[in-house]
Amino acid sequence: ELKVEQNPLFLSMQEGKNYTIYCNYSTTSDRLYWYRQDPGKSLESLFVLLSNGAVKQEGRLMASLDTKARLSTLHITAAVHDLSATYFCAVVPTSNNNDMRFGAGTRLTVKP
Amino acid sequence: EAGVTQFPSHSVIEKGQTVTLRCDPISGHDNLYWYRRVMGKEIKFLLHFVKESKQDESGMPNNRFLAERTGGTYSTLKVQPAELEDSGVYFCASSQDLASLGEQYFGPGTRLTVT
């Protein structure tokens, strides 16, 4: 069974600091998504990573994918309060590419 | 274009009662997914419809849960009878064709509280 593990589950950081969220998964996949969820809102797609070595950046967020290590990272640079949200990674397994499995989410709080 | 909508946004029921959640996907999306997030845990897959057919229902926890998608448009998820452990946020998502690198679009979720 595909397992997707995120860490940390909770992250409290000061504005201006850098940090990385990790997403490990247990089966072959060449497609990984990062989502953001604000309280009471739907999940918003941030990045889609489609191949080994893929790196995408949007503002202060940068995501990367290492399919050999089965690891994706979401790096936060110079955090600002507006980035406070819950971040989920989700993996589409190669064995069933119309399906998706999520991690537990990382609840990020950025303090002024 | 309207996004995925879910109704109700919040439901509070007593143990043993019945609740029906509704999801309206984006028009034209054949794929419809149900997920559940129990407090602080991962978003767990429940089932996947392609049009009106259940493609994968391996995530349905037990036979108290019944999902339907008559006519291949909106879907309902009924919990009968509800138990305390059914509390959580139920998300619905739809996609054109995930296998062709499409994306899933999520609804805002229904927060179910069973007391």
XYZ file of C-alpha atoms in Angstrom:
227
model
C 0.000 0.000 0.000
C 1.286 3.437 -0.895
C 2.267 5.490 2.138
C 3.039 9.167 2.044
C 4.800 10.703 5.024
C 5.278 14.374 5.617
C 7.411 16.031 8.222
C 7.231 18.040 10.224
C 3.500 17.937 10.917
C 3.616 21.268 12.726
C 5.984 24.100 11.989
C 6.151 27.439 13.710
C 8.656 29.878 12.325
C 9.573 33.528 12.461
C 9.125 35.831 9.537
C 12.236 36.058 7.433
C 13.473 32.560 8.233
C 13.964 29.623 5.855
C 12.666 26.112 6.301
C 12.014 22.877 4.410
C 9.064 20.499 4.523
C 9.738 16.899 3.490
C 7.516 14.397 1.753
C 8.546 10.735 1.495
C 6.527 8.103 -0.334
C 6.770 4.360 -0.531
C 6.067 3.336 -4.115
C 7.029 4.188 -7.645
C 5.668 7.492 -8.803
C 6.623 10.107 -11.329
C 4.024 12.656 -10.340
C 3.764 14.587 -7.133
C 1.580 17.522 -6.144
C 1.847 20.138 -3.448
C -1.333 21.755 -2.171
C -2.052 24.577 0.219
C -5.137 24.739 2.404
C -6.298 27.761 4.352
C -8.687 27.083 7.252
C -12.195 26.314 6.006
C -11.158 26.561 2.375
C -10.554 24.060 -0.378
C -7.132 22.730 -1.336
C -5.285 24.954 -3.758
C -2.795 23.398 -6.130
C 0.702 24.906 -5.790
C 3.013 22.693 -7.814
C 2.955 19.636 -10.015
C 6.292 17.811 -10.255
C 6.480 15.374 -13.120
C 9.994 14.015 -13.365
C 13.111 13.223 -11.446
C 15.042 16.354 -10.646
C 12.073 18.638 -11.320
C 12.255 21.947 -9.520
C 9.540 24.587 -9.502
C 9.439 27.951 -7.818
C 6.662 30.386 -7.107
C 7.454 33.383 -4.969
C 8.962 32.252 -1.682
C 8.156 28.580 -2.265
C 10.301 26.108 -4.158
C 9.465 22.435 -4.660
C 11.718 19.651 -5.878
C 11.357 15.978 -6.644
C 13.825 13.096 -6.391
C 12.041 10.007 -7.701
C 14.987 7.721 -6.912
C 14.940 8.698 -3.254
C 11.121 8.941 -3.353
C 11.394 12.333 -1.759
C 10.012 15.763 -2.438
C 10.829 18.948 -0.583
C 8.993 22.230 -0.251
C 11.430 24.973 0.681
C 10.258 28.232 2.188
C 12.518 31.246 1.795
C 12.219 34.317 4.007
C 8.813 33.342 5.332
C 6.015 35.890 5.623
C 2.791 35.707 7.641
C 0.691 35.135 4.503
C 2.312 31.739 4.059
C 0.607 30.436 7.209
C -1.546 27.483 6.065
C -1.521 23.696 5.919
C 0.570 22.200 3.129
C -0.097 18.762 1.709
C 1.903 16.643 -0.665
C 0.058 14.083 -2.777
C 1.466 11.272 -4.892
C 0.040 9.561 -7.950
C 1.356 5.990 -8.038
C 2.680 4.645 -11.330
C 0.574 1.517 -10.807
C -2.663 3.519 -10.840
C -2.242 6.887 -12.443
C -5.831 7.949 -11.992
C -5.454 7.899 -8.246
C -3.833 10.080 -5.609
C -2.630 9.590 -2.024
C -1.992 12.378 0.463
C 0.371 13.034 3.302
C -0.911 14.143 6.708
C -0.185 17.778 6.015
C 2.206 20.285 7.579
C 0.560 23.051 9.516
C 2.749 26.118 9.083
C 2.463 29.154 11.305
C 4.609 32.160 10.497
C 4.939 34.590 13.373
C 5.777 38.256 12.946
C -16.329 28.643 -14.406
C -17.875 27.309 -11.197
C -15.622 25.193 -9.040
C -16.399 22.057 -7.074
C -19.147 22.721 -4.564
C -20.139 20.748 -1.511
C -23.191 20.841 0.688
C -23.593 21.269 3.560
C -20.476 23.063 4.708
C -20.988 21.811 8.241
C -23.193 19.134 9.764
C -23.636 18.206 13.404
C -25.550 15.005 14.081
C -25.967 12.537 16.887
C -24.537 9.058 16.888
C -26.923 6.714 15.122
C -28.401 9.333 12.828
C -28.037 9.501 9.062
C -26.299 12.219 7.084
C -26.006 12.732 3.337
C -23.245 14.841 1.868
C -23.435 16.204 -1.635
C -20.759 17.108 -4.144
C -21.210 18.923 -7.432
C -18.099 18.534 -9.576
C -16.893 20.896 -12.247
C -19.061 20.476 -15.312
C -17.595 17.999 -17.750
C -15.312 16.291 -15.258
C -15.818 12.555 -15.503
C -13.667 11.751 -12.476
C -15.030 12.408 -9.011
C -13.218 11.547 -5.784
C -14.211 11.498 -2.146
C -11.647 11.960 0.621
C -11.836 12.283 4.373
C -9.566 14.001 6.848
C -9.891 13.022 10.451
C -8.549 15.617 12.881
C -4.839 16.194 12.285
C -4.329 13.138 10.125
C -3.756 12.611 6.435
C -6.375 13.133 3.804
C -7.538 9.586 3.144
C -8.927 8.424 -0.136
C -12.430 6.973 0.045
C -13.498 6.292 -3.496
C -13.294 7.294 -7.132
C -16.073 7.521 -9.708
C -15.603 7.604 -13.439
C -18.885 8.986 -14.655
C -21.492 6.973 -12.770
C -19.299 3.920 -12.168
C -17.258 3.237 -9.053
C -13.702 2.854 -10.316
C -12.123 2.263 -6.930
C -13.869 2.103 -3.580
C -11.043 0.517 -1.643
C -10.921 3.402 0.814
C -14.502 3.150 2.019
C -14.192 2.329 5.731
C -17.212 0.048 6.102
C -20.717 -0.637 4.862
C -22.173 2.283 6.774
C -20.888 4.469 3.953
C -22.706 4.544 0.637
C -21.693 6.697 -2.298
C -23.696 7.248 -5.437
C -23.319 9.221 -8.606
C -26.489 8.722 -10.561
C -26.300 10.103 -14.078
C -22.619 10.830 -13.705
C -23.107 14.371 -12.455
C -23.320 15.147 -8.747
C -22.482 12.602 -6.087
C -23.815 11.848 -2.640
C -22.099 10.188 0.279
C -24.442 8.790 2.907
C -23.369 7.709 6.357
C -25.909 5.498 8.096
C -25.826 5.080 11.043
C -23.153 7.606 11.936
C -20.561 6.792 14.606
C -18.307 9.100 16.598
C -15.233 8.114 14.581
C -16.905 9.321 11.385
C -16.277 12.923 12.454
C -13.946 14.770 10.142
C -13.842 16.856 7.010
C -15.081 15.202 3.836
C -13.580 16.553 0.648
C -14.732 16.013 -2.868
C -12.547 16.549 -5.902
C -13.058 16.278 -9.622
C -10.772 16.021 -12.611
C -10.972 15.835 -16.368
C -8.450 13.048 -16.727
C -5.836 12.656 -14.009
C -4.043 9.999 -15.991
C -3.292 12.536 -18.698
C -1.632 14.839 -16.221
C -4.820 16.628 -15.378
C -5.312 18.080 -11.957
C -7.813 17.428 -9.255
C -9.894 20.394 -8.164
C -11.139 20.285 -4.643
C -14.296 21.479 -3.012
C -14.273 23.355 0.301
C -15.196 20.248 2.268
C -18.026 19.311 4.593
C -17.143 19.282 8.275
C -19.074 16.453 9.914
C -19.336 16.304 13.678
C -20.936 13.262 15.271
C -21.792 13.713 18.945
